[in-house]
Amino acid sequence: MSLVKDYLGPADSGHWFADARWLDALLRFESALAQAQADCGLVPRPAAEAIARACAQAPLTCEGVVEQARASGALGLAVVRPLQQWLQAHAPEGLPWLHWGATTQDAVDTAQALLTQQALQALLAELDALQSALQALARTHAATPMLARSLLQPAQITSFGFKCAQSAAAVGRSIEQFERLATAALCVQLGGAVGNGAVLGSHRAEVEQALARRLGLSACGRSWHTQRDDWMRLAMEAAVCGGSLAKLAKDWSLMAQYEVGEVSEAPRGSTSSAMPHKRNPVHLMQAVAQAQAVPQFASLLLGCMAQAHERALGEWQAEVAHWPDLWRHVHGAAAALRQAAQSLQVHPQRMLGHVRGLHGLVFSEACVHAMAPWTGKPEALAAVELLAPQALEQGRELRLLLAEWAAPRLDAAALQALQDALARACDPARAVQASHDACLALLAAPQTHANAHAHSHA
């Protein structure tokens, strides 16, 4: 447990890469490798069973493994040596076949794939729940008008539902990408010393497939010791997903400011030691904090791809050490946003109040189009540019100032028609229609099947 990190994420965040799970995954590899080789008739079944017993009974400790790995520089070797000692003492018939045809990176990469499979399943579960919560908000608020902001300034009318539907669609695209990339990335590693499977020879592919079946991973048919492209594509999708989550967290954080007050988190009591009145958006704070580090971890992992020749000196080891951090942070951001979305309080009247507080300026483009048939577009554009600042200064509606400007230029019938057109142009219920329609179109788009895929590996 980390005092300064764990409060920023869910209680179970990151347990997939805990020390005990690492040891279990490494031992699963050694046991499954021997069993797979026995399945293929390459290793005597009694020897494979002896190795499986060693993996279940050998007294490995995290401290002991770390101490040996620090001396040898090889985490996999630090697991193999205690197994060798156990076999020597209890079942020597398995000793010649332990770790046969493999290298230590095969064990570590395959173990990492097993742990990442679990981390991905947990992330997909959070993303699926977040997407569902966003879609529910989108349906409820498809026609809830609010200010769209461009360069942080009031732009035009959008709907809160459309914003939620856009975020839900981005989350869905990440789910689809994870589904597509997982098969190629989450595969066993069985290259042997230099990636050519020399010891297993013509039996390598058969053993790899048998090993993959036993572990529930894919068999890619090649070594990926220093060719990390498929593996990194999966990580980079996690980083891209983190970026989408960061965007949502930023939007909602800005909307939750007291001066804005368009959304808020569910009440949880005081969240400040000095100011009892404060109600901080804790889940949004956690999501922002978790997402903050994602680009740096993505950059670090990409930098680890320049691995020399057939086995890396330092780059791969750094990748293994920092790979879990990326998954912890993206999962933490997703979990925090899921909690925020499931209990989010939306304040439509505040949203509409911000629209009305601009006295029609957000309808300026619509006003130009409304006036153009009577005044011509250049004149209408010039009038709006002239009168928009006055609307704010005088606290009067822009459409009324425009009608007054046009009155000397038009007869009574034309003026009335213009006033009606301006009223329609400045109606929030009409202005939100495009966002409402776009929201429903996004919600009607085919939904991802990644959730079923994720559960199929659970």
Short mmCIF file of C-alpha atoms in Angstrom, two decimals:
data_model
loop_
_atom_site.label_atom_id
_atom_site.label_comp_id
_atom_site.label_asym_id
_atom_site.label_seq_id
_atom_site.Cartn_x
_atom_site.Cartn_y
_atom_site.Cartn_z
CA MET A 1 0.00 0.00 0.00
CA SER A 2 1.17 3.53 -0.82
CA LEU A 3 -0.11 6.24 1.50
CA VAL A 4 0.24 9.05 -1.03
CA LYS A 5 -1.03 7.15 -4.09
CA ASP A 6 -3.73 4.71 -3.12
CA TYR A 7 -6.34 7.26 -2.05
CA LEU A 8 -6.41 8.49 -5.65
CA GLY A 9 -7.73 5.19 -6.99
CA PRO A 10 -10.20 2.41 -6.19
CA ALA A 11 -9.41 0.06 -3.35
CA ASP A 12 -8.37 -2.79 -5.65
CA SER A 13 -6.49 -0.67 -8.18
CA GLY A 14 -3.30 -2.23 -9.46
CA HIS A 15 -3.52 -5.51 -7.57
CA TRP A 16 -3.10 -7.37 -10.88
CA PHE A 17 0.62 -6.60 -10.78
CA ALA A 18 1.15 -7.29 -7.07
CA ASP A 19 4.24 -9.27 -6.10
CA ALA A 20 2.26 -12.39 -5.22
CA ARG A 21 0.53 -12.34 -8.61
CA TRP A 22 3.87 -11.93 -10.36
CA LEU A 23 5.24 -15.00 -8.63
CA ASP A 24 2.08 -16.95 -9.38
CA ALA A 25 2.22 -15.99 -13.08
CA LEU A 26 5.88 -16.95 -13.38
CA LEU A 27 5.20 -20.31 -11.75
CA ARG A 28 2.17 -20.83 -13.99
CA PHE A 29 4.46 -20.37 -16.99
CA GLU A 30 6.98 -22.95 -15.79
CA SER A 31 4.30 -25.48 -14.91
CA ALA A 32 2.29 -24.95 -18.10
CA LEU A 33 5.44 -25.10 -20.25
CA ALA A 34 6.34 -28.55 -18.94
CA GLN A 35 2.74 -29.75 -19.26
CA ALA A 36 2.50 -28.40 -22.82
CA GLN A 37 5.71 -30.14 -23.77
CA ALA A 38 4.32 -33.35 -22.29
CA ASP A 39 1.13 -32.82 -24.31
CA CYS A 40 3.33 -32.74 -27.41
CA GLY A 41 5.23 -35.89 -26.39
CA LEU A 42 8.52 -34.08 -25.83
CA VAL A 43 8.74 -34.36 -22.05
CA PRO A 44 7.90 -37.47 -19.97
CA ARG A 45 4.57 -36.96 -18.24
CA PRO A 46 5.99 -37.87 -14.79
CA ALA A 47 8.66 -35.19 -15.23
CA ALA A 48 6.04 -32.60 -16.16
CA GLU A 49 3.96 -33.55 -13.13
CA ALA A 50 7.02 -33.25 -10.92
CA ILE A 51 7.65 -29.74 -12.26
CA ALA A 52 4.00 -28.85 -11.60
CA ARG A 53 4.41 -30.03 -7.99
CA ALA A 54 7.57 -27.99 -7.64
CA CYS A 55 5.75 -24.90 -8.84
CA ALA A 56 3.01 -25.54 -6.28
CA GLN A 57 5.24 -26.46 -3.32
CA ALA A 58 8.65 -24.81 -3.67
CA PRO A 59 9.18 -22.21 -0.91
CA LEU A 60 9.50 -19.01 -2.93
CA THR A 61 9.34 -15.61 -1.27
CA CYS A 62 9.30 -12.19 -2.88
CA GLU A 63 12.29 -11.15 -0.81
CA GLY A 64 14.28 -14.19 -1.88
CA VAL A 65 13.43 -13.75 -5.54
CA VAL A 66 14.35 -10.06 -5.45
CA GLU A 67 17.66 -10.82 -3.76
CA GLN A 68 18.60 -13.43 -6.36
CA ALA A 69 17.38 -11.30 -9.25
CA ARG A 70 19.37 -8.33 -8.03
CA ALA A 71 22.52 -10.44 -8.13
CA SER A 72 21.83 -12.16 -11.47
CA GLY A 73 19.95 -9.39 -13.25
CA ALA A 74 17.35 -11.96 -14.35
CA LEU A 75 13.97 -12.14 -12.65
CA GLY A 76 13.05 -15.40 -14.37
CA LEU A 77 16.27 -17.07 -13.25
CA ALA A 78 15.53 -16.09 -9.66
CA VAL A 79 12.36 -18.18 -9.90
CA VAL A 80 13.94 -21.13 -11.73
CA ARG A 81 16.73 -21.69 -9.20
CA PRO A 82 14.45 -22.42 -6.20
CA LEU A 83 12.50 -24.80 -8.42
CA GLN A 84 15.70 -26.57 -9.37
CA GLN A 85 16.60 -26.94 -5.70
CA TRP A 86 13.18 -28.37 -4.87
CA LEU A 87 13.33 -30.85 -7.74
CA GLN A 88 16.84 -31.92 -6.78
CA ALA A 89 15.60 -32.71 -3.29
CA HIS A 90 12.15 -34.14 -4.01
CA ALA A 91 11.68 -35.16 -7.66
CA PRO A 92 14.97 -35.28 -9.58
CA GLU A 93 13.24 -36.83 -12.61
CA GLY A 94 11.84 -33.40 -13.44
CA LEU A 95 15.13 -31.52 -13.15
CA PRO A 96 16.41 -32.01 -16.75
CA TRP A 97 13.11 -30.76 -18.17
CA LEU A 98 12.51 -27.66 -16.05
CA HIS A 99 12.48 -24.51 -18.18
CA TRP A 100 13.49 -26.64 -21.17
CA GLY A 101 13.71 -24.73 -24.46
CA ALA A 102 12.87 -21.42 -22.79
CA THR A 103 14.77 -18.39 -21.62
CA THR A 104 14.07 -16.16 -18.65
CA GLN A 105 12.48 -13.46 -20.81
CA ASP A 106 10.01 -16.04 -22.11
CA ALA A 107 8.85 -16.56 -18.53
CA VAL A 108 8.66 -12.86 -17.68
CA ASP A 109 6.95 -11.75 -20.89
CA THR A 110 4.36 -14.51 -20.67
CA ALA A 111 3.75 -13.73 -17.00
CA GLN A 112 3.37 -10.05 -17.87
CA ALA A 113 0.86 -10.96 -20.58
CA LEU A 114 -1.17 -12.97 -18.05
CA LEU A 115 -1.19 -10.06 -15.60
CA THR A 116 -2.01 -7.56 -18.32
CA GLN A 117 -4.91 -9.74 -19.44
CA GLN A 118 -6.37 -9.37 -15.94
CA ALA A 119 -5.68 -5.63 -15.88
CA LEU A 120 -7.34 -5.21 -19.26
CA GLN A 121 -10.42 -7.12 -18.12
CA ALA A 122 -10.71 -4.84 -15.09
CA LEU A 123 -10.27 -1.74 -17.26
CA LEU A 124 -12.85 -2.94 -19.78
CA ALA A 125 -15.33 -3.50 -16.97
CA GLU A 126 -14.87 0.10 -15.80
CA LEU A 127 -15.06 1.46 -19.33
CA ASP A 128 -18.22 -0.50 -20.05
CA ALA A 129 -19.87 0.83 -16.88
CA LEU A 130 -18.70 4.38 -17.63
CA GLN A 131 -20.00 4.18 -21.19
CA SER A 132 -23.39 2.98 -19.92
CA ALA A 133 -23.59 5.84 -17.40
CA LEU A 134 -22.65 8.38 -20.07
CA GLN A 135 -25.24 6.99 -22.45
CA ALA A 136 -27.91 7.24 -19.75
CA LEU A 137 -26.97 10.88 -19.16
CA ALA A 138 -27.03 11.47 -22.92
CA ARG A 139 -30.55 10.07 -23.28
CA THR A 140 -31.84 12.13 -20.37
CA HIS A 141 -30.21 15.38 -21.49
CA ALA A 142 -30.23 15.06 -25.27
CA ALA A 143 -32.21 18.31 -25.51
CA THR A 144 -30.82 20.08 -22.41
CA PRO A 145 -29.35 23.31 -23.80
CA MET A 146 -26.04 24.60 -22.54
CA LEU A 147 -23.23 26.81 -23.71
CA ALA A 148 -20.68 25.25 -25.99
CA ARG A 149 -17.27 26.76 -25.26
CA SER A 150 -14.66 27.38 -27.91
CA LEU A 151 -11.21 28.44 -26.67
CA LEU A 152 -12.87 28.53 -23.22
CA GLN A 153 -15.23 31.29 -24.40
CA PRO A 154 -19.00 31.08 -25.04
CA ALA A 155 -19.60 29.87 -28.58
CA GLN A 156 -23.03 28.53 -29.51
CA ILE A 157 -25.67 26.24 -28.05
CA THR A 158 -25.04 22.55 -27.60
CA SER A 159 -26.69 20.01 -25.33
CA PHE A 160 -25.29 18.32 -22.28
CA GLY A 161 -26.52 15.05 -23.69
CA PHE A 162 -24.51 15.52 -26.87
CA LYS A 163 -21.34 16.11 -24.85
CA CYS A 164 -22.02 12.91 -22.89
CA ALA A 165 -22.74 10.96 -26.07
CA GLN A 166 -19.47 12.15 -27.60
CA SER A 167 -17.52 10.95 -24.56
CA ALA A 168 -19.43 7.66 -24.54
CA ALA A 169 -18.52 7.15 -28.19
CA ALA A 170 -14.83 7.81 -27.47
CA VAL A 171 -14.90 5.28 -24.64
CA GLY A 172 -16.60 2.81 -26.99
CA ARG A 173 -13.91 3.27 -29.61
CA SER A 174 -11.26 2.46 -27.01
CA ILE A 175 -13.16 -0.67 -26.01
CA GLU A 176 -13.25 -1.73 -29.67
CA GLN A 177 -9.54 -1.03 -30.11
CA PHE A 178 -8.65 -3.01 -27.00
CA GLU A 179 -10.66 -5.94 -28.34
CA ARG A 180 -8.87 -5.75 -31.69
CA LEU A 181 -5.38 -5.36 -30.26
CA ALA A 182 -5.59 -7.81 -27.36
CA THR A 183 -5.39 -10.97 -29.46
CA ALA A 184 -2.12 -9.93 -31.07
CA ALA A 185 -0.58 -8.50 -27.90
CA LEU A 186 -1.62 -10.93 -25.17
CA CYS A 187 0.32 -13.93 -26.43
CA VAL A 188 2.85 -16.35 -24.98
CA GLN A 189 6.55 -15.74 -25.46
CA LEU A 190 8.60 -18.81 -26.39
CA GLY A 191 11.65 -17.79 -28.36
CA GLY A 192 14.41 -19.46 -26.39
CA ALA A 193 17.79 -17.88 -25.90
CA VAL A 194 17.88 -15.69 -29.03
CA GLY A 195 14.33 -15.90 -30.32
CA ASN A 196 14.74 -18.67 -32.86
CA GLY A 197 13.42 -21.53 -30.73
CA ALA A 198 16.53 -23.56 -31.49
CA VAL A 199 16.12 -26.11 -28.68
CA LEU A 200 12.52 -26.96 -29.56
CA GLY A 201 13.29 -26.89 -33.27
CA SER A 202 10.43 -28.08 -35.48
CA HIS A 203 8.26 -28.63 -32.39
CA ARG A 204 8.33 -24.98 -31.34
CA ALA A 205 5.01 -23.99 -32.93
CA GLU A 206 3.23 -27.03 -31.53
CA VAL A 207 4.53 -26.37 -28.02
CA GLU A 208 3.70 -22.68 -28.26
CA GLN A 209 0.10 -23.46 -29.18
CA ALA A 210 -0.24 -26.03 -26.41
CA LEU A 211 1.22 -23.54 -23.93
CA ALA A 212 -1.15 -20.83 -25.12
CA ARG A 213 -4.14 -23.13 -24.66
CA ARG A 214 -3.13 -23.98 -21.13
CA LEU A 215 -2.62 -20.33 -20.17
CA GLY A 216 -5.57 -18.82 -22.04
CA LEU A 217 -3.36 -16.58 -24.17
CA SER A 218 -2.77 -16.30 -27.91
CA ALA A 219 0.02 -17.94 -29.91
CA CYS A 220 1.53 -15.47 -32.36
CA GLY A 221 3.95 -17.94 -33.95
CA ARG A 222 7.05 -15.83 -33.45
CA SER A 223 9.33 -14.41 -30.83
CA TRP A 224 8.77 -10.82 -29.72
CA HIS A 225 11.78 -10.47 -27.42
CA THR A 226 12.92 -7.19 -28.96
CA GLN A 227 10.14 -6.59 -31.50
CA ARG A 228 7.60 -4.99 -29.17
CA ASP A 229 5.24 -3.39 -31.70
CA ASP A 230 2.04 -5.38 -31.05
CA TRP A 231 2.67 -5.20 -27.32
CA MET A 232 3.19 -1.44 -27.45
CA ARG A 233 0.13 -0.83 -29.60
CA LEU A 234 -1.96 -2.22 -26.76
CA ALA A 235 -0.20 0.09 -24.29
CA MET A 236 -0.63 3.08 -26.56
CA GLU A 237 -4.36 2.42 -26.79
CA ALA A 238 -4.41 2.51 -23.01
CA ALA A 239 -2.68 5.88 -23.21
CA VAL A 240 -5.14 7.17 -25.84
CA CYS A 241 -7.99 5.97 -23.64
CA GLY A 242 -6.39 7.86 -20.77
CA GLY A 243 -6.43 10.98 -22.94
CA SER A 244 -10.15 10.60 -23.62
CA LEU A 245 -10.76 10.15 -19.90
CA ALA A 246 -8.65 13.23 -19.13
CA LYS A 247 -10.71 15.30 -21.55
CA LEU A 248 -13.96 14.24 -19.87
CA ALA A 249 -12.53 14.88 -16.40
CA LYS A 250 -11.39 18.36 -17.43
CA ASP A 251 -14.75 19.31 -18.93
CA TRP A 252 -16.72 18.18 -15.92
CA SER A 253 -14.22 19.76 -13.52
CA LEU A 254 -14.68 23.13 -15.22
CA MET A 255 -18.45 22.72 -15.24
CA ALA A 256 -18.39 21.83 -11.51
CA GLN A 257 -16.73 25.10 -10.47
CA TYR A 258 -19.06 27.00 -8.14
CA GLU A 259 -19.16 30.02 -10.45
CA VAL A 260 -20.32 27.70 -13.26
CA GLY A 261 -22.30 25.13 -11.29
CA GLU A 262 -23.63 23.20 -14.26
CA VAL A 263 -22.82 19.80 -12.74
CA SER A 264 -21.81 18.56 -9.31
CA GLU A 265 -20.89 15.32 -7.66
CA ALA A 266 -23.27 13.63 -5.26
CA PRO A 267 -23.06 15.07 -1.71
CA ARG A 268 -20.51 13.36 0.53
CA GLY A 269 -20.21 15.77 3.46
CA SER A 270 -17.40 18.22 4.06
CA THR A 271 -14.29 17.70 1.95
CA SER A 272 -12.09 20.40 3.49
CA SER A 273 -10.31 20.53 6.84
CA ALA A 274 -10.41 24.32 7.02
CA MET A 275 -13.61 25.25 5.15
CA PRO A 276 -16.64 23.25 6.32
CA HIS A 277 -18.80 24.60 3.50
CA LYS A 278 -16.68 23.13 0.71
CA ARG A 279 -17.92 20.19 -1.35
CA ASN A 280 -15.01 19.28 -3.58
CA PRO A 281 -15.54 17.07 -6.66
CA VAL A 282 -13.41 14.25 -5.27
CA HIS A 283 -13.94 11.71 -8.05
CA LEU A 284 -13.07 14.28 -10.70
CA MET A 285 -9.97 15.26 -8.74
CA GLN A 286 -8.94 11.61 -8.65
CA ALA A 287 -9.54 11.18 -12.38
CA VAL A 288 -7.48 14.28 -13.22
CA ALA A 289 -4.65 13.15 -10.96
CA GLN A 290 -4.61 9.62 -12.39
CA ALA A 291 -4.69 10.80 -16.00
CA GLN A 292 -1.94 13.36 -15.42
CA ALA A 293 0.86 10.80 -15.50
CA VAL A 294 -0.38 8.74 -18.45
CA PRO A 295 1.47 10.64 -21.23
CA GLN A 296 4.75 10.35 -19.36
CA PHE A 297 4.40 6.60 -18.91
CA ALA A 298 3.44 6.21 -22.57
CA SER A 299 6.52 8.17 -23.61
CA LEU A 300 8.74 6.14 -21.30
CA LEU A 301 7.43 2.84 -22.68
CA LEU A 302 7.87 4.00 -26.27
CA GLY A 303 11.43 4.96 -25.44
CA CYS A 304 12.04 1.39 -24.31
CA MET A 305 11.42 0.04 -27.82
CA ALA A 306 14.99 0.72 -28.99
CA GLN A 307 16.20 -2.66 -27.73
CA ALA A 308 19.60 -3.77 -28.99
CA HIS A 309 19.93 -6.89 -31.14
CA GLU A 310 18.20 -10.07 -29.86
CA ARG A 311 17.93 -9.28 -26.13
CA ALA A 312 17.86 -5.85 -24.53
CA LEU A 313 20.29 -4.47 -21.99
CA GLY A 314 18.19 -2.26 -19.73
CA GLU A 315 15.41 -1.10 -22.05
CA TRP A 316 13.26 -4.22 -21.72
CA GLN A 317 13.90 -4.35 -17.99
CA ALA A 318 12.71 -0.74 -17.66
CA GLU A 319 9.63 -1.55 -19.72
CA VAL A 320 8.71 -4.45 -17.43
CA ALA A 321 9.19 -2.26 -14.36
CA HIS A 322 6.99 0.61 -15.58
CA TRP A 323 4.38 -1.22 -17.68
CA PRO A 324 2.06 -1.70 -14.67
CA ASP A 325 2.04 2.02 -13.90
CA LEU A 326 0.29 2.87 -17.16
CA TRP A 327 -2.49 0.35 -16.53
CA ARG A 328 -2.95 1.43 -12.91
CA HIS A 329 -3.37 5.06 -13.84
CA VAL A 330 -5.75 4.52 -16.75
CA HIS A 331 -7.86 2.12 -14.68
CA GLY A 332 -7.86 4.59 -11.78
CA ALA A 333 -9.08 7.41 -14.03
CA ALA A 334 -11.78 5.20 -15.53
CA ALA A 335 -12.98 4.03 -12.11
CA ALA A 336 -13.12 7.57 -10.73
CA LEU A 337 -15.07 8.86 -13.73
CA ARG A 338 -17.42 5.89 -13.59
CA GLN A 339 -18.22 6.75 -9.98
CA ALA A 340 -18.69 10.42 -10.88
CA ALA A 341 -20.93 9.62 -13.85
CA GLN A 342 -23.15 7.17 -12.01
CA SER A 343 -24.13 9.78 -9.41
CA LEU A 344 -23.59 13.02 -11.33
CA GLN A 345 -25.99 15.84 -10.52
CA VAL A 346 -26.87 17.92 -13.58
CA HIS A 347 -28.26 21.44 -13.20
CA PRO A 348 -30.14 22.41 -16.39
CA GLN A 349 -31.33 25.74 -14.99
CA ARG A 350 -27.76 26.88 -14.39
CA MET A 351 -26.91 25.85 -17.93
CA LEU A 352 -29.84 27.81 -19.32
CA GLY A 353 -29.03 30.72 -17.04
CA HIS A 354 -25.55 31.02 -18.56
CA VAL A 355 -27.13 31.08 -22.02
CA ARG A 356 -29.55 33.81 -21.03
CA GLY A 357 -26.88 35.79 -19.23
CA LEU A 358 -25.22 36.51 -22.57
CA HIS A 359 -28.34 38.32 -23.82
CA GLY A 360 -28.41 36.48 -27.13
CA LEU A 361 -24.75 36.79 -28.12
CA VAL A 362 -24.45 33.04 -28.60
CA PHE A 363 -27.06 33.35 -31.34
CA SER A 364 -25.02 35.91 -33.28
CA GLU A 365 -24.39 33.64 -36.28
CA ALA A 366 -28.05 32.62 -36.39
CA CYS A 367 -29.04 36.29 -36.22
CA VAL A 368 -26.89 37.09 -39.24
CA HIS A 369 -28.61 34.35 -41.25
CA ALA A 370 -32.03 35.49 -40.02
CA MET A 371 -31.40 39.10 -41.09
CA ALA A 372 -29.70 38.42 -44.40
CA PRO A 373 -32.90 38.06 -46.52
CA TRP A 374 -34.00 41.58 -45.51
CA THR A 375 -30.73 43.48 -45.09
CA GLY A 376 -28.14 41.47 -47.02
CA LYS A 377 -25.48 39.38 -45.29
CA PRO A 378 -22.67 42.02 -45.17
CA GLU A 379 -24.98 44.57 -43.54
CA ALA A 380 -26.35 41.98 -41.12
CA LEU A 381 -22.84 40.90 -40.13
CA ALA A 382 -21.77 44.51 -39.55
CA ALA A 383 -24.86 45.18 -37.43
CA VAL A 384 -24.25 42.16 -35.23
CA GLU A 385 -20.60 43.11 -34.74
CA LEU A 386 -21.63 46.65 -33.81
CA LEU A 387 -24.46 45.79 -31.44
CA ALA A 388 -23.17 42.65 -29.70
CA PRO A 389 -20.99 44.62 -27.23
CA GLN A 390 -23.89 46.96 -26.54
CA ALA A 391 -26.15 44.04 -25.66
CA LEU A 392 -23.78 43.05 -22.90
CA GLU A 393 -23.17 46.59 -21.70
CA GLN A 394 -26.86 47.52 -21.62
CA GLY A 395 -28.15 44.14 -20.48
CA ARG A 396 -30.57 44.00 -23.40
CA GLU A 397 -31.29 41.17 -25.82
CA LEU A 398 -29.28 41.31 -29.05
CA ARG A 399 -32.36 40.50 -31.15
CA LEU A 400 -34.16 43.60 -29.80
CA LEU A 401 -31.21 45.86 -30.60
CA LEU A 402 -31.01 44.37 -34.09
CA ALA A 403 -34.73 44.97 -34.66
CA GLU A 404 -34.31 48.59 -33.58
CA TRP A 405 -31.35 48.97 -35.93
CA ALA A 406 -33.39 47.52 -38.82
CA ALA A 407 -36.61 49.46 -38.12
CA PRO A 408 -35.71 52.61 -40.14
CA ARG A 409 -34.66 50.40 -43.06
CA LEU A 410 -37.80 48.24 -43.39
CA ASP A 411 -41.55 48.68 -43.76
CA ALA A 412 -43.86 47.42 -41.01
CA ALA A 413 -44.55 44.01 -42.56
CA ALA A 414 -40.89 43.31 -43.26
CA LEU A 415 -39.92 44.45 -39.78
CA GLN A 416 -42.46 42.10 -38.20
CA ALA A 417 -41.19 39.23 -40.32
CA LEU A 418 -37.62 40.06 -39.29
CA GLN A 419 -38.57 40.18 -35.62
CA ASP A 420 -40.22 36.77 -35.90
CA ALA A 421 -37.13 35.37 -37.61
CA LEU A 422 -34.86 36.79 -34.92
CA ALA A 423 -37.06 35.34 -32.17
CA ARG A 424 -36.78 31.91 -33.76
CA ALA A 425 -33.02 32.31 -34.22
CA CYS A 426 -32.61 33.14 -30.51
CA ASP A 427 -34.79 30.34 -29.14
CA PRO A 428 -32.61 27.90 -27.11
CA ALA A 429 -35.06 25.07 -27.74
CA ARG A 430 -34.58 25.50 -31.50
CA ALA A 431 -30.86 26.10 -31.22
CA VAL A 432 -30.33 22.86 -29.31
CA GLN A 433 -32.06 20.77 -31.97
CA ALA A 434 -28.90 20.06 -33.98
CA SER A 435 -27.10 18.79 -30.86
CA HIS A 436 -30.18 16.77 -29.88
CA ASP A 437 -30.22 15.09 -33.28
CA ALA A 438 -26.46 14.48 -33.22
CA CYS A 439 -26.77 13.01 -29.72
CA LEU A 440 -29.46 10.56 -30.78
CA ALA A 441 -27.43 9.61 -33.85
CA LEU A 442 -24.45 8.72 -31.68
CA LEU A 443 -26.62 6.72 -29.31
CA ALA A 444 -28.16 4.84 -32.23
CA ALA A 445 -24.79 3.89 -33.70
CA PRO A 446 -23.84 0.18 -33.42
CA GLN A 447 -22.53 -0.58 -29.95
CA THR A 448 -19.27 -2.37 -29.25
CA HIS A 449 -19.21 -6.10 -28.63
CA ALA A 450 -16.03 -5.78 -26.58
CA ASN A 451 -17.83 -6.36 -23.30
CA ALA A 452 -18.78 -9.87 -24.35
CA HIS A 453 -15.22 -10.42 -25.56
CA ALA A 454 -13.77 -9.28 -22.25
CA HIS A 455 -16.05 -11.52 -20.21
CA SER A 456 -15.17 -14.48 -22.44
CA HIS A 457 -11.64 -14.37 -21.01
CA ALA A 458 -12.67 -13.79 -17.40
#
